[in-house]
Backbone as a ProteinNet text record, in pm:
[ID]
protein_1_A
[PRIMARY]
XXXXXXXXXXXXXXXXXXXXXXXXXXXXXXXXXXXXXXXXXXXXXXXXXXXXXXXXXXXXXXXXXXXXXXXXXXXXXXXXXXXXXXX
[TERTIARY]
-2750.9	-2618.6	-2625.5	-2715.7	-2728.7	-2773.7	-2869	-2918.1	-2805.8	-2727.2	-2616	-2512	-2482.2	-2387.4	-2437	-2565.9	-2623.5	-2613.1	-2638.6	-2627.3	-2484.8	-2388.1	-2248.3	-2211.5	-2262.5	-2233.6	-2302.2	-2424.1	-2496.6	-2427	-2376.7	-2303.8	-2187.3	-2116.1	-1999.8	-2041	-2139.1	-2179.9	-2237.4	-2304.6	-2369.3	-2272.1	-2144.6	-2047.5	-1932.4	-1885.2	-1768	-1641.9	-1640.9	-1527	-1574.5	-1489.9	-1523.5	-1405.7	-1433.4	-1324.7	-1284.3	-1160.7	-1112.2	-1183.1	-1231.4	-1308.6	-1441.4	-1504.8	-1628.7	-1602.1	-1489.5	-1452.4	-1428.7	-1361.5	-1337.2	-1469.1	-1566.1	-1697.4	-1762.1	-1752.8	-1809.8	-1736.6	-1605.8	-1529.1	-1559.3	-1577.4	-1615.6	-1749.9	-1843.3	-1974.3	-1961.3	-1878.2	-1853.8	-1796.5	-1696.6	-1632.4	-1732.9	-1810.4	-1908.6	-2010.3	-2059	-2159.3	-2100.4	-1978.2	-1917.8	-1864.3	-1772.2	-1709.9	-1803.2	-1886	-1977	-2077.2	-2110.2	-2205.8	-2145.4	-2012.7	-1945.8	-1921.8	-1917.1	-1908.9	-1772.4	-1696.2	-1568.4	-1449.5	-1473.8	-1366.3	-1376.3	-1264.6	-1257.7	-1193.2	-1262.1	-1209.1	-1225.4	-1127.6	-1131.7	-1066.5	-1103.7	-1045.2	-972.7	-845.7	-766.8	-725.1	-737	-698.4	-613.6	-513	-425.4	-383.5	-440.7	-413.2	-359.4	-253.9	-198.9	-291.3	-359.6	-454.8	-567	-674.4	-788.5	-753.5	-779.2	-750.9	-883.1	-886.1	-1005.8	-978.7	-1073.2	-1063.4	-1168.8	-1140.7	-1245	-1341.5	-1458.4	-1555.1	-1500.3	-1426.8	-1367	-1261.7	-1177.8	-1076.5	-1142.6	-1244.1	-1312.2	-1378.8	-1444.9	-1511.3	-1408.9	-1298.3	-1194.2	-1134.9	-1105.3	-1050.9	-1151.8	-1278.9	-1382.9	-1389.3	-1389.3	-1398.2	-1275.4	-1157.3	-1035.1	-1040.9	-1083.3	-1093.8	-1198.5	-1309.8	-1416.2	-1364.1	-1291.7	-1237.6	-1132	-1044.7	-940.4	-1002.2	-1106	-1174.4	-1239	-1307.4	-1370.4	-1267.2	-1154.1	-1048.8	-986.7	-964.7	-908.1	-1001.8	-1129.7	-1227.8	-1235.1	-1235.6	-1257.2	-1135.2	-1015.7	-898.1	-794	-797.1	-683.9	-707	-827.8	-860.1	-821.1	-821.2	-785.1	-890.7	-847.1	-937.4	-937.2	-837.6	-826.4	-784	-863.2	-833.5	-827.2	-718.4	-700.7	-679.4	-760	-748.3	-695.3	-581.2	-519.4	-526.2	-567.2	-570	-462.4
-861.7	-868.1	-904.7	-993.3	-1033.5	-916.8	-840.3	-723.9	-622.2	-599.5	-504.8	-553.4	-682.9	-739	-721.5	-743.6	-724.2	-578.4	-486.1	-343.4	-308.5	-363	-335.4	-392.1	-508.9	-567.4	-489.5	-446.5	-369.2	-236.6	-173	-46.7	-64.1	-174	-199.1	-241.5	-327.2	-380.7	-271.7	-173.3	-69	29.8	19.5	114.7	40.2	94.1	35.8	80.1	206	260.2	322	312.5	366.3	448.5	568.5	651	600.7	622.7	579.4	657.7	776.2	853.7	784.8	728.1	652	528	461.4	345.8	388	498.8	549.3	571.6	631.4	654.7	523.1	422.4	291.4	228.2	244.8	188.8	260	391	466.4	415	392.4	339.6	199.4	115.9	-19.5	-13.4	69.8	82.5	132.9	232.6	289.2	183.1	105.5	3	-114	-153.2	-270.9	-240.1	-147.9	-117.2	-33.6	46.8	132.1	55.1	-65	-147.4	-203	-205.7	-265	-164.2	-38.1	66.3	91	-11	9.6	7.2	3.4	4.6	132.2	201.7	320.4	279.5	298.9	263.5	382.5	399.1	511.4	473.1	547.6	532.2	661.8	650.1	766.2	749.1	855.4	849.7	970.4	948.4	1055.8	1025.3	1099.2	1075.6	1202.2	1187.5	1301.1	1338.1	1237	1260.1	1157.9	1183.8	1092.6	966.2	852.4	723.5	658	594.6	525.3	375.4	301.7	156.6	91	-30.3	-106.3	-155.5	-198.2	-248	-370.7	-453.7	-572.2	-533.9	-437.8	-392	-334.3	-251.8	-189.2	-294.4	-391.6	-496.3	-579.5	-613.2	-690.9	-613.7	-486.5	-405.7	-391.6	-376.4	-366.8	-496	-609.1	-739.7	-767.6	-732.4	-750.7	-667.3	-543.9	-455.8	-506.8	-553.5	-608.8	-727.3	-816.5	-933.4	-893.6	-801.2	-756.2	-688.3	-609.5	-542.8	-645.3	-741.9	-846.9	-925.1	-958.8	-1032.3	-950.4	-822.3	-735.6	-727.2	-716.5	-708.9	-841.2	-949.9	-1081.4	-1135.7	-1114	-1183.1	-1095.6	-965.8	-885.5	-814.7	-809.4	-730.2	-583.5	-537.4	-398.5	-303.1	-186.6	-79.8	33.2	32.5	133.8	63.6	80.2	21.7	134.7	140.9	244.6	179	220.1	170	285.1	263.9	368.7	333.2	432	416.8	507.1
-287.2	-346.2	-494.5	-527.9	-668	-753.8	-705	-779.8	-798.1	-693.7	-703.1	-802.6	-801.5	-898	-1041.1	-1062.1	-1195.7	-1239.1	-1148.1	-1181.5	-1222	-1149.4	-1182.6	-1318.9	-1351.9	-1482.3	-1594.2	-1570.5	-1671.6	-1697.4	-1590.3	-1604.8	-1700.8	-1689.2	-1773.4	-1913.5	-1924.9	-2055.1	-2144.7	-2087.5	-2166.7	-2229.7	-2197.2	-2249.8	-2316.2	-2428.2	-2492.8	-2421.2	-2376.2	-2305.2	-2174.1	-2073.9	-1942.3	-1893.7	-1849.3	-1797.7	-1659.7	-1626.7	-1496.3	-1385.1	-1415.4	-1318.6	-1289	-1392.2	-1371.2	-1285.8	-1312	-1231.7	-1087.1	-1068.3	-932.8	-859.1	-925.8	-864.1	-821.6	-906.8	-873.1	-754.8	-749.4	-639.1	-507.7	-512.7	-392.6	-341	-431	-394	-333.5	-394.7	-342.8	-201.6	-181.2	-49.7	52.7	14.8	107.3	149.7	53.4	85.1	162.8	129.4	191.9	330.8	340.5	469.9	557.5	495.7	571.7	654.5	611.9	685.6	813.5	820.8	936.5	1048.1	1014.1	1114.7	1174.5	1204.8	1272.6	1177.6	1047.3	948.2	865.9	854.2	769.6	637.5	528.2	396.8	303.3	215.8	122.3	-9.6	-112.6	-245.6	-277.3	-315.8	-355.4	-500.3	-577.2	-717.7	-752.5	-833.4	-877.6	-1021.4	-1114.8	-1255.7	-1319.9	-1397.9	-1471.2	-1588	-1641	-1750.2	-1737.8	-1806.3	-1804.7	-1883.4	-1822.4	-1883.6	-1920.4	-2037.6	-2083.3	-2080.7	-2026.9	-2016.5	-2104.3	-2148.7	-2215.7	-2107.7	-2148.1	-2050.1	-1978.1	-2048.6	-1987.7	-1883	-1914.9	-1819.2	-1694	-1713	-1599.2	-1511.1	-1572.7	-1495.7	-1418.7	-1482.8	-1414.7	-1297.3	-1315.9	-1206.4	-1092.8	-1127.3	-1026.1	-945.2	-1013.3	-946	-859.1	-909.1	-831	-703.4	-716.9	-600.7	-503.4	-555.3	-472.2	-390	-453.8	-384.7	-281.7	-318.5	-225.4	-102.9	-124.2	-13.6	79.2	21.2	102.2	182.6	119.2	188.6	301.2	276.2	380.3	499.9	474.4	583.1	658.1	584.5	644.8	718.8	662.7	715.5	784.9	766.8	814.2	947.1	993.5	1112.9	1094.9	972.3	943	995.7	1034.2	1075.1	973.9	884.8	779.9	651.8	547.6	417.3	317.1	242.3	142.2	6	-90	-226.9	-311.2	-374.2	-455	-602.5	-681.6	-827	-886
[MASK]
+++++++++++++++++++++++++++++++++++++++++++++++++++++++++++++++++++++++++++++++++++++++

């Protein structure tokens, strides 16, 4: 987990700007690794953008961390079988 966290931070630190599509890819990977290990939870990321949005590295990291925490909480406390993350 520590190595994965470092990789996520390096991904953000190495770029001044991050497209929301890049963030979506990272979130899909996070969902796949987190919920996929549990087997009985279906989780997905849905995105719908009228245009490409650019985020600062700080914004992208904060959104990633918020989503990571929300996903962990949903798995741990909600007994959910389906988790949907919408961007």
